[in-house]
Amino acid sequence: MKKFLILAVCFLTSTFCFSQEFTKTVSSKVQLIIIRDGHGAFQIEGHNKQEIIIKATGIQHNSKGKGLTPLYSGGSDTGIGLTMNETGEVIEFTGLPRQGNQSYHILVPENINIKAEWRNHDSQKLLRISNLKSSLEVHRINGKMDISNITGPLVLYSMHGETKIRFSEINHNRPISISSYNADIEIELEAATKASLEMSSGRGEIYTDFEIKRTPSNKKTEEERIITGTINGGGVKIILQSYAGNFYLKKY
Amino acid sequence: MTEQEIKILLDKYYKGLTSLEEEGQIKSFFRATDFSDELASDKNLMSLVTSGQAFSPQAKFEFDEKIKAELLKERTDTRKIYWQWSLRGAAAVIFLLASFWLGRISSQSNQKEYLQLQAQVSKMNTELIRTNLRLTSPSDRIKGVQYSYELNSLSNDIIDELAHTLNNDENVNVRLAAGNALFQFAHNEKTKKTLIESINKQNQHPLIQISLINMMFALNEKTAFENIKEAIQNENLPFEDRQRIQKELNSQSRSL
């Protein structure tokens, strides 16, 4: 018991946990917000305000670093386990290393393009993204993803993390590209979505409840397992490619 | 919206930085506003390129058919084609392409001119590939790569462009698209060499690496075997997949 109390006191003198909020007004020239390598669970949500609001809970704030510059991560320390860099049209948040079991709820302007990039293997926590009317780029190695109410264009890669994506109305003609190494990916589209599909999974399966009008592919793929076709007469290009994951293309 | 404001939005569009709402504003502007000749090429770009219809297989087929039809009409005018090497240039190119649809084409040697026009379309697609690969949006870069499917063959500089994309693009899906596009032309020695050399440049990207390896297995390409052996050492590839590759490598080596 005595040991425990000593450890607890030592811990509390160097770090302390608390909830915190960070707010930044976004100027009209900003076109892209990048969120990179954060630790913990993340929820990125679009809203109709021209500001970024980050609500963080479970932060273990390292008081030793207060007022200092993190040289590896760069930028300015927001005090909530993320650094921030702003360069003209881009605002970038990067996770500081050795963070604890925190979670973030990040509100972003719904019409600004978002890039969410986790290139480290140790991020296992759920990533949620929702309510975006802008271009979305996602790269993740591990950890589940739940993405909903987005229009795209979406360019997403999940190496191992099971991913669920639900599109709202797709009102653009830029390609949507979704790939995985061996992650299963579930994609939900409005039943009336007009799309031209190009799908392949080398060692996985592709399931759908859409009526696909198959079109012969003149493309070569390494294992000749490409499926091309249209739904509702064709439209936005949707490219799905996996090495060993399954795709579940569903209508709602 | 003023022309000055639309020019700012168009600049953002050509950088791939516009939101869907802003693209809607651009389209609305061209639908509803009188504008100066200076913006005519931009209008054509917006109506053709952003619609995604410009060089889709169906659009290309329709375009070819229109060209054929116009050749048969024996009209007697020609238009010059000029090339600009910037994003704005692409807009002008599309404008010229659209102008062909109205057709003013010499009747003297229809077949020859048709072939020339096909070559010009190919050149336009080449320019669109080059242009789109420089845009910041990965979706636009994928679109750029896909224009290569409309080509009958790849020029050396487009192979180099796609190779650069395959090896250096920061987005996995764009790299993957470039690899798939190059594979369509793997009968070309330069293209095949590009794919082989890329295998061990993808150690951080297992999906692309294993895709390239499987392409080489599909081609039964022995000259890639040393590169594949090296790739098997890449610990970013899951162990069981490295075993599977080794097994396939042994099988194909025995058949030498």
Coordinates of C-alpha atoms in Angstrom, one line a residue:
Chain A
M1 CA 0.0 0.0 0.0
K2 CA 2.8 2.4 0.9
K3 CA 4.6 1.6 -2.4
F4 CA 1.4 2.3 -4.3
L5 CA 1.0 5.7 -2.6
I6 CA 4.6 6.6 -3.4
L7 CA 4.2 5.6 -7.0
A8 CA 1.0 7.5 -7.3
V9 CA 2.5 10.7 -5.8
C10 CA 5.5 10.4 -8.2
F11 CA 3.2 10.0 -11.1
L12 CA 1.1 12.9 -10.2
T13 CA 4.0 15.2 -9.8
S14 CA 5.1 14.7 -13.4
T15 CA 1.9 14.1 -15.2
F16 CA -1.7 14.6 -14.6
C17 CA -4.9 13.6 -16.5
F18 CA -7.6 16.0 -17.5
S19 CA -10.0 16.8 -20.3
Q20 CA -9.2 19.7 -22.5
E21 CA -10.5 21.6 -25.5
F22 CA -8.5 23.2 -28.2
T23 CA -10.1 25.6 -30.7
K24 CA -8.8 27.2 -33.9
T25 CA -10.5 29.5 -36.3
V26 CA -9.9 28.3 -39.9
S27 CA -9.3 31.1 -42.5
S28 CA -10.9 30.9 -45.9
K29 CA -7.6 30.2 -47.6
V30 CA -7.2 26.8 -45.7
Q31 CA -8.0 23.9 -48.1
L32 CA -6.7 20.9 -46.3
I33 CA -6.6 19.6 -42.7
I34 CA -4.3 16.8 -42.0
I35 CA -4.5 14.6 -38.9
R36 CA -1.5 12.3 -38.6
D37 CA -0.3 9.6 -36.3
G38 CA -2.4 10.5 -33.3
H39 CA -2.5 8.1 -30.3
G40 CA -5.8 6.9 -28.9
A41 CA -9.3 6.8 -30.3
F42 CA -10.2 9.5 -32.8
Q43 CA -13.6 10.8 -34.0
I44 CA -13.4 13.3 -36.8
E45 CA -16.7 15.0 -37.5
G46 CA -17.7 17.7 -40.0
H47 CA -19.7 20.7 -38.8
N48 CA -20.9 23.8 -40.4
K49 CA -18.6 26.2 -38.6
Q50 CA -15.3 27.6 -39.9
E51 CA -13.3 26.3 -37.0
I52 CA -11.6 23.3 -35.6
I53 CA -12.6 22.2 -32.2
I54 CA -10.7 19.4 -30.5
K55 CA -12.1 17.9 -27.4
A56 CA -9.6 15.6 -25.7
T57 CA -10.2 13.3 -22.8
G58 CA -7.8 11.1 -20.8
I59 CA -4.8 13.3 -21.7
Q60 CA -1.7 12.6 -19.8
H61 CA -0.1 16.0 -20.1
N62 CA 3.7 16.0 -19.7
S63 CA 4.4 19.1 -17.7
K64 CA 8.1 18.7 -18.3
G65 CA 7.6 19.7 -21.9
K66 CA 5.4 22.7 -21.2
G67 CA 6.6 25.8 -23.2
L68 CA 9.2 23.8 -25.1
T69 CA 9.3 22.9 -28.8
P70 CA 9.0 19.2 -29.7
L71 CA 11.7 18.8 -32.3
Y72 CA 10.7 15.5 -33.9
S73 CA 7.1 16.4 -34.2
G74 CA 7.6 20.1 -35.0
G75 CA 5.0 22.8 -34.9
S76 CA 3.5 24.1 -31.8
D77 CA 2.3 21.9 -28.9
T78 CA -1.4 22.3 -28.5
G79 CA -1.1 20.9 -25.0
I80 CA -3.4 17.9 -25.8
G81 CA -1.0 15.4 -27.2
L82 CA -1.0 16.9 -30.7
T83 CA 1.3 19.4 -32.4
M84 CA -0.1 21.9 -34.9
N85 CA 1.6 23.1 -38.1
E86 CA 0.0 25.7 -40.3
T87 CA 1.4 26.5 -43.7
G88 CA -0.8 28.6 -46.0
E89 CA -3.5 26.3 -47.3
V90 CA -2.8 23.4 -44.9
I91 CA -3.3 22.8 -41.2
E92 CA -1.6 19.7 -39.9
F93 CA -2.0 18.0 -36.5
T94 CA 0.5 15.3 -35.5
G95 CA 0.3 13.0 -32.5
L96 CA 3.1 13.3 -29.9
P97 CA 4.8 10.0 -29.0
R98 CA 4.3 8.1 -25.8
Q99 CA 0.9 9.3 -25.2
G100 CA -1.6 7.5 -23.0
N101 CA -5.1 6.2 -23.3
Q102 CA -6.8 9.4 -24.5
S103 CA -9.6 10.0 -27.0
Y104 CA -10.2 12.9 -29.3
H105 CA -13.3 14.3 -30.8
I106 CA -12.3 16.7 -33.6
L107 CA -14.8 18.9 -35.2
V108 CA -13.7 20.2 -38.6
P109 CA -15.4 22.5 -41.3
E110 CA -17.4 20.0 -43.3
N111 CA -16.4 21.5 -46.7
I112 CA -12.6 21.4 -46.2
N113 CA -10.6 18.5 -47.5
I114 CA -9.4 16.0 -44.9
K115 CA -6.5 13.7 -44.8
A116 CA -6.3 11.2 -41.9
E117 CA -3.0 9.3 -42.0
W118 CA -1.8 6.7 -39.5
R119 CA 1.4 5.1 -40.7
N120 CA 2.5 3.6 -37.4
H121 CA 1.6 0.0 -36.6
D122 CA 0.7 0.5 -33.0
S123 CA -2.5 2.5 -33.4
Q124 CA -5.2 0.0 -32.7
K125 CA -7.9 2.3 -31.5
L126 CA -11.1 2.9 -33.5
L127 CA -11.1 5.8 -35.9
R128 CA -14.5 7.3 -36.7
I129 CA -15.0 9.9 -39.4
S130 CA -18.4 11.4 -40.3
N131 CA -20.4 14.2 -41.8
L132 CA -18.0 15.4 -44.5
K133 CA -18.9 17.0 -47.8
S134 CA -15.4 17.2 -49.0
S135 CA -12.5 15.1 -50.3
L136 CA -11.3 12.5 -47.8
E137 CA -8.0 10.7 -47.9
V138 CA -7.4 7.9 -45.3
H139 CA -4.3 5.8 -44.7
R140 CA -4.2 3.3 -41.8
I141 CA -2.2 0.2 -40.9
N142 CA -4.2 -1.2 -38.0
G143 CA -7.3 -0.5 -36.1
K144 CA -10.9 -0.5 -37.1
M145 CA -12.5 2.4 -39.0
D146 CA -16.1 3.5 -39.1
I147 CA -16.8 6.2 -41.7
S148 CA -20.3 7.5 -42.3
N149 CA -22.3 10.2 -44.0
I150 CA -19.5 11.3 -46.4
T151 CA -19.8 12.2 -50.1
G152 CA -16.2 11.6 -51.1
P153 CA -14.3 11.6 -53.2
L154 CA -12.7 9.1 -50.9
V155 CA -9.3 7.5 -51.4
L156 CA -8.8 5.0 -48.5
Y157 CA -6.2 2.4 -47.7
S158 CA -6.6 0.1 -44.7
M159 CA -3.8 -2.5 -44.4
H160 CA -5.3 -4.7 -41.7
G161 CA -8.1 -2.7 -40.0
E162 CA -11.7 -3.8 -40.6
T163 CA -13.5 -0.8 -42.1
K164 CA -17.1 0.2 -42.6
I165 CA -18.0 3.1 -44.9
R166 CA -21.4 4.5 -45.5
F167 CA -21.7 7.1 -48.2
S168 CA -24.4 9.7 -48.3
E169 CA -25.5 11.0 -51.7
I170 CA -22.5 10.9 -54.1
N171 CA -22.7 14.1 -56.1
H172 CA -19.4 14.2 -57.9
N173 CA -17.5 12.4 -60.7
R174 CA -14.1 12.0 -59.2
P175 CA -12.9 8.4 -58.7
I176 CA -13.5 6.7 -55.3
S177 CA -10.7 4.3 -54.5
I178 CA -10.7 1.9 -51.6
S179 CA -8.0 -0.7 -51.0
S180 CA -6.8 -3.1 -48.3
Y181 CA -4.1 -5.7 -47.8
N182 CA -6.2 -8.2 -45.9
A183 CA -8.8 -6.1 -44.1
D184 CA -12.5 -6.7 -44.7
I185 CA -14.2 -3.6 -46.0
E186 CA -18.0 -3.0 -45.9
I187 CA -19.3 -0.2 -48.2
E188 CA -22.8 1.0 -48.1
L189 CA -24.3 3.1 -50.9
E190 CA -27.7 4.6 -51.5
A191 CA -29.7 2.1 -53.5
A192 CA -30.0 4.6 -56.4
T193 CA -26.3 5.4 -56.7
K194 CA -25.1 5.4 -60.2
A195 CA -21.6 4.0 -60.4
S196 CA -19.1 2.2 -62.6
L197 CA -17.3 -0.5 -60.6
E198 CA -13.9 -2.0 -60.9
M199 CA -13.3 -4.6 -58.2
S200 CA -10.7 -7.2 -57.4
S201 CA -9.6 -9.2 -54.5
G202 CA -6.7 -11.7 -55.1
R203 CA -7.5 -14.1 -52.3
G204 CA -10.7 -12.6 -50.9
E205 CA -14.3 -12.5 -51.9
I206 CA -16.6 -9.7 -53.1
Y207 CA -20.2 -9.8 -51.8
T208 CA -23.0 -7.5 -52.9
D209 CA -26.8 -7.1 -53.0
F210 CA -26.6 -4.6 -55.9
E211 CA -27.6 -5.7 -59.4
I212 CA -24.4 -5.3 -61.3
K213 CA -24.5 -5.1 -65.0
R214 CA -21.2 -6.9 -65.8
T215 CA -19.1 -5.4 -68.5
P216 CA -16.2 -7.2 -70.0
S217 CA -12.9 -5.9 -68.8
N218 CA -10.2 -5.2 -71.2
K219 CA -7.8 -4.8 -68.3
K220 CA -5.3 -7.3 -67.3
T221 CA -4.9 -8.1 -63.6
E222 CA -2.2 -10.3 -62.1
E223 CA -4.7 -13.0 -61.2
E224 CA -7.5 -12.2 -63.7
R225 CA -10.0 -11.7 -60.9
I226 CA -11.2 -8.2 -61.8
I227 CA -14.9 -7.6 -61.9
T228 CA -16.1 -4.6 -63.9
G229 CA -19.7 -3.4 -64.2
T230 CA -22.2 -0.7 -63.6
I231 CA -25.0 -0.2 -61.1
N232 CA -28.0 2.0 -62.0
G233 CA -26.6 2.6 -65.5
G234 CA -23.1 3.7 -64.4
G235 CA -21.6 6.9 -63.1
V236 CA -19.0 7.7 -60.5
K237 CA -16.0 5.4 -60.8
I238 CA -15.5 3.2 -57.7
I239 CA -12.3 1.1 -57.6
L240 CA -12.0 -1.6 -54.9
Q241 CA -8.8 -3.6 -54.7
S242 CA -7.5 -6.0 -52.0
Y243 CA -5.0 -8.7 -51.8
A244 CA -6.7 -10.9 -49.3
G245 CA -9.6 -9.0 -47.8
N246 CA -13.3 -9.3 -48.5
F247 CA -15.5 -6.5 -49.8
Y248 CA -19.1 -6.2 -48.9
L249 CA -20.8 -3.7 -51.2
K250 CA -24.3 -3.1 -49.9
K251 CA -27.2 -0.8 -50.7
Y252 CA -29.4 1.1 -48.2
Chain B
M1 CA -19.9 35.9 -58.5
T2 CA -17.4 38.1 -60.4
E3 CA -14.9 36.9 -63.0
Q4 CA -12.1 37.7 -60.6
E5 CA -13.7 35.5 -57.9
I6 CA -14.2 32.7 -60.4
K7 CA -10.6 32.9 -61.5
I8 CA -9.5 32.4 -57.9
L9 CA -11.7 29.4 -57.6
L10 CA -10.5 28.0 -60.9
D11 CA -6.9 28.3 -59.7
K12 CA -7.8 26.4 -56.6
Y13 CA -9.6 23.8 -58.8
Y14 CA -6.5 23.3 -61.0
K15 CA -4.5 22.7 -57.8
G16 CA -7.1 20.1 -56.8
L17 CA -8.0 22.0 -53.7
T18 CA -11.6 23.0 -54.3
S19 CA -14.4 21.6 -52.2
L20 CA -17.4 20.1 -53.8
E21 CA -19.4 23.2 -52.9
E22 CA -16.8 25.4 -54.7
E23 CA -16.9 23.1 -57.7
G24 CA -20.7 23.5 -57.7
Q25 CA -20.2 27.3 -57.6
I26 CA -17.9 27.1 -60.7
K27 CA -20.4 25.0 -62.6
S28 CA -23.2 27.3 -61.6
F29 CA -21.2 30.3 -62.8
F30 CA -20.7 28.9 -66.2
R31 CA -24.3 27.8 -66.5
A32 CA -25.8 31.1 -65.6
T33 CA -23.3 33.9 -66.3
D34 CA -22.1 35.8 -69.3
F35 CA -18.4 35.8 -69.2
S36 CA -15.5 37.0 -71.2
D37 CA -13.7 35.0 -73.9
E38 CA -10.8 34.6 -71.6
L39 CA -12.9 32.1 -69.6
A40 CA -14.2 30.1 -72.5
S41 CA -11.6 27.4 -72.3
D42 CA -12.3 27.1 -68.6
K43 CA -15.9 26.5 -69.3
N44 CA -15.1 23.7 -71.6
L45 CA -12.8 22.1 -69.1
M46 CA -15.4 22.3 -66.4
S47 CA -18.1 20.8 -68.6
L48 CA -15.9 18.1 -70.0
V49 CA -13.3 17.1 -67.6
T50 CA -15.1 17.5 -64.3
S51 CA -18.1 15.7 -65.6
G52 CA -15.9 12.6 -65.9
Q53 CA -17.2 12.1 -69.4
A54 CA -14.5 13.5 -71.5
F55 CA -12.5 10.4 -72.1
S56 CA -14.5 7.6 -70.6
P57 CA -14.6 4.7 -72.9
Q58 CA -18.2 5.6 -74.0
A59 CA -17.3 9.2 -74.5
K60 CA -14.2 8.3 -76.5
F61 CA -16.3 6.0 -78.6
E62 CA -18.8 8.7 -79.2
F63 CA -16.1 11.1 -79.9
D64 CA -14.5 8.8 -82.5
E65 CA -17.9 8.2 -84.1
K66 CA -18.4 12.0 -84.4
I67 CA -15.0 12.4 -85.9
K68 CA -15.8 9.7 -88.5
A69 CA -19.2 11.3 -89.2
E70 CA -17.7 14.7 -89.7
L71 CA -15.0 13.3 -92.0
L72 CA -17.7 11.9 -94.2
K73 CA -19.4 15.3 -94.4
E74 CA -16.5 16.5 -96.5
R75 CA -16.1 19.8 -94.8
T76 CA -13.2 22.0 -95.7
D77 CA -11.7 23.7 -92.8
T78 CA -9.0 22.7 -90.4
R79 CA -8.0 23.8 -87.0
K80 CA -4.6 24.1 -85.6
I81 CA -3.8 22.3 -82.4
Y82 CA -1.4 23.9 -80.0
W83 CA -0.2 22.6 -76.8
Q84 CA 0.3 24.3 -73.5
W85 CA 2.2 22.7 -70.8
S86 CA 0.4 23.8 -67.7
L87 CA -2.8 23.1 -66.0
R88 CA -4.4 26.0 -67.8
G89 CA -3.1 24.4 -70.9
A90 CA -5.1 21.3 -70.3
A91 CA -8.2 23.5 -70.3
A92 CA -7.2 24.9 -73.7
V93 CA -6.5 21.4 -75.0
I94 CA -10.0 20.2 -74.0
F95 CA -11.5 23.3 -75.6
L96 CA -9.8 22.4 -78.8
L97 CA -10.9 18.8 -78.5
A98 CA -14.5 20.0 -78.0
S99 CA -14.1 22.2 -81.0
F100 CA -13.4 19.1 -83.1
W101 CA -16.9 17.9 -82.3
L102 CA -18.2 20.7 -84.3
G103 CA -15.9 19.4 -87.0
R104 CA -14.2 21.3 -89.8
I105 CA -12.2 18.8 -91.4
S106 CA -10.6 18.3 -94.8
S107 CA -12.1 15.8 -97.1
Q108 CA -9.0 15.0 -99.1
S109 CA -7.8 12.0 -97.3
N110 CA -10.3 11.0 -94.7
Q111 CA -8.7 7.8 -93.5
K112 CA -5.4 9.6 -93.1
E113 CA -6.9 12.4 -91.2
Y114 CA -8.9 10.1 -89.0
L115 CA -5.6 8.4 -88.1
Q116 CA -4.1 11.8 -87.4
L117 CA -7.0 12.7 -85.2
Q118 CA -6.7 9.5 -83.3
A119 CA -3.0 10.3 -82.8
Q120 CA -4.0 13.7 -81.5
V121 CA -6.6 12.3 -79.1
S122 CA -3.9 10.0 -77.9
K123 CA -1.7 13.1 -77.4
M124 CA -4.4 14.8 -75.5
N125 CA -4.9 11.8 -73.2
T126 CA -1.1 11.9 -72.7
E127 CA -1.3 15.5 -71.7
L128 CA -4.2 14.8 -69.4
I129 CA -2.2 12.1 -67.7
R130 CA 0.7 14.4 -67.2
T131 CA -1.6 17.2 -66.0
N132 CA -3.6 15.2 -63.5
L133 CA -0.6 13.5 -62.0
R134 CA 0.5 16.9 -60.7
L135 CA -2.7 17.6 -58.9
T136 CA -2.8 17.5 -55.2
S137 CA -5.9 15.4 -54.8
P138 CA -5.2 11.7 -54.9
S139 CA -8.6 11.1 -56.6
D140 CA -7.5 13.4 -59.4
R141 CA -4.2 11.7 -59.7
I142 CA -6.0 8.3 -60.0
K143 CA -8.1 9.9 -62.7
G144 CA -4.9 10.9 -64.5
V145 CA -3.6 7.4 -64.4
Q146 CA -6.8 6.1 -65.8
Y147 CA -6.5 8.2 -68.9
S148 CA -3.6 5.8 -69.8
Y149 CA -6.1 3.0 -70.4
E150 CA -7.3 5.0 -73.4
L151 CA -3.9 4.8 -75.1
N152 CA -2.9 2.1 -77.5
S153 CA 0.7 2.4 -76.3
L154 CA 2.7 4.4 -73.9
S155 CA 5.4 6.8 -74.9
N156 CA 8.7 6.7 -73.0
D157 CA 7.9 9.9 -71.1
I158 CA 4.5 8.6 -70.0
I159 CA 6.1 5.4 -68.8
D160 CA 8.6 7.6 -66.9
E161 CA 5.7 9.6 -65.4
L162 CA 3.8 6.5 -64.3
A163 CA 7.0 4.9 -63.0
H164 CA 7.7 8.0 -60.9
T165 CA 4.1 7.8 -59.6
L166 CA 4.4 4.1 -58.9
N167 CA 7.6 4.6 -56.9
N168 CA 7.1 8.0 -55.3
D169 CA 3.5 9.0 -54.9
E170 CA 2.7 9.4 -51.2
N171 CA -0.7 7.7 -51.7
V172 CA -0.9 3.9 -51.8
N173 CA -3.9 3.8 -54.1
V174 CA -2.4 6.2 -56.6
R175 CA 0.7 4.0 -56.7
L176 CA -1.4 0.9 -57.1
A177 CA -3.3 2.6 -60.0
A178 CA 0.0 3.4 -61.7
G179 CA 1.2 -0.1 -61.3
N180 CA -2.0 -1.5 -62.7
A181 CA -1.8 0.9 -65.6
L182 CA 1.8 0.0 -66.4
F183 CA 0.8 -3.7 -66.3
Q184 CA -1.5 -3.2 -69.2
F185 CA 1.6 -2.4 -71.3
A186 CA 3.9 -5.0 -69.8
H187 CA 4.6 -6.4 -73.3
N188 CA 6.8 -3.3 -73.6
E189 CA 10.3 -4.1 -72.3
K190 CA 10.8 -0.7 -70.7
T191 CA 7.4 -1.0 -68.9
K192 CA 8.2 -4.5 -67.7
K193 CA 11.6 -3.4 -66.5
T194 CA 10.0 -0.5 -64.6
L195 CA 7.6 -2.9 -62.9
I196 CA 10.4 -5.4 -61.9
E197 CA 12.6 -2.6 -60.6
S198 CA 9.8 -1.2 -58.6
I199 CA 9.2 -4.4 -56.6
N200 CA 11.9 -3.7 -54.0
K201 CA 11.0 0.0 -53.9
Q202 CA 7.7 -0.9 -52.3
N203 CA 9.0 -2.4 -49.0
Q204 CA 6.8 0.0 -47.0
H205 CA 3.8 -0.9 -49.1
P206 CA 3.0 -4.6 -49.0
L207 CA -0.2 -4.4 -51.1
I208 CA 1.7 -2.8 -54.0
Q209 CA 4.7 -5.1 -53.6
I210 CA 2.7 -8.3 -53.6
S211 CA 0.6 -7.0 -56.5
L212 CA 3.8 -6.4 -58.6
I213 CA 5.1 -9.9 -57.6
N214 CA 1.9 -11.5 -58.7
M215 CA 2.1 -9.6 -62.0
M216 CA 5.5 -11.1 -62.6
F217 CA 4.2 -14.6 -61.7
A218 CA 1.3 -14.0 -64.2
L219 CA 3.8 -13.2 -66.9
N220 CA 6.1 -16.0 -65.8
E221 CA 8.8 -13.4 -65.9
K222 CA 12.1 -15.1 -64.9
T223 CA 14.1 -11.9 -65.0
A224 CA 12.1 -10.8 -62.0
F225 CA 13.0 -13.7 -59.8
E226 CA 16.0 -12.2 -58.1
N227 CA 13.9 -9.1 -57.2
I228 CA 11.2 -11.4 -55.8
K229 CA 13.7 -13.3 -53.7
E230 CA 14.9 -10.0 -52.2
A231 CA 11.3 -9.0 -51.6
I232 CA 10.7 -12.2 -49.6
Q233 CA 13.1 -10.8 -47.0
N234 CA 10.8 -7.8 -46.4
E235 CA 9.3 -8.3 -43.0
N236 CA 6.5 -5.9 -43.7
L237 CA 5.0 -8.7 -45.8
P238 CA 3.1 -11.1 -43.6
F239 CA 5.0 -14.4 -43.0
E240 CA 2.4 -16.7 -44.6
D241 CA 2.4 -14.6 -47.8
R242 CA 6.2 -14.7 -48.0
Q243 CA 5.9 -18.5 -47.7
R244 CA 3.3 -18.5 -50.5
I245 CA 5.5 -16.4 -52.7
Q246 CA 8.5 -18.7 -52.0
K247 CA 6.4 -21.7 -53.0
E248 CA 5.3 -20.1 -56.2
L249 CA 8.8 -19.0 -56.9
N250 CA 10.1 -22.6 -56.5
S251 CA 7.3 -23.9 -58.7
Q252 CA 8.0 -21.4 -61.5
S253 CA 11.8 -21.9 -61.2
R254 CA 11.4 -25.7 -61.6
S255 CA 9.6 -25.1 -64.9
L256 CA 12.6 -23.2 -66.3

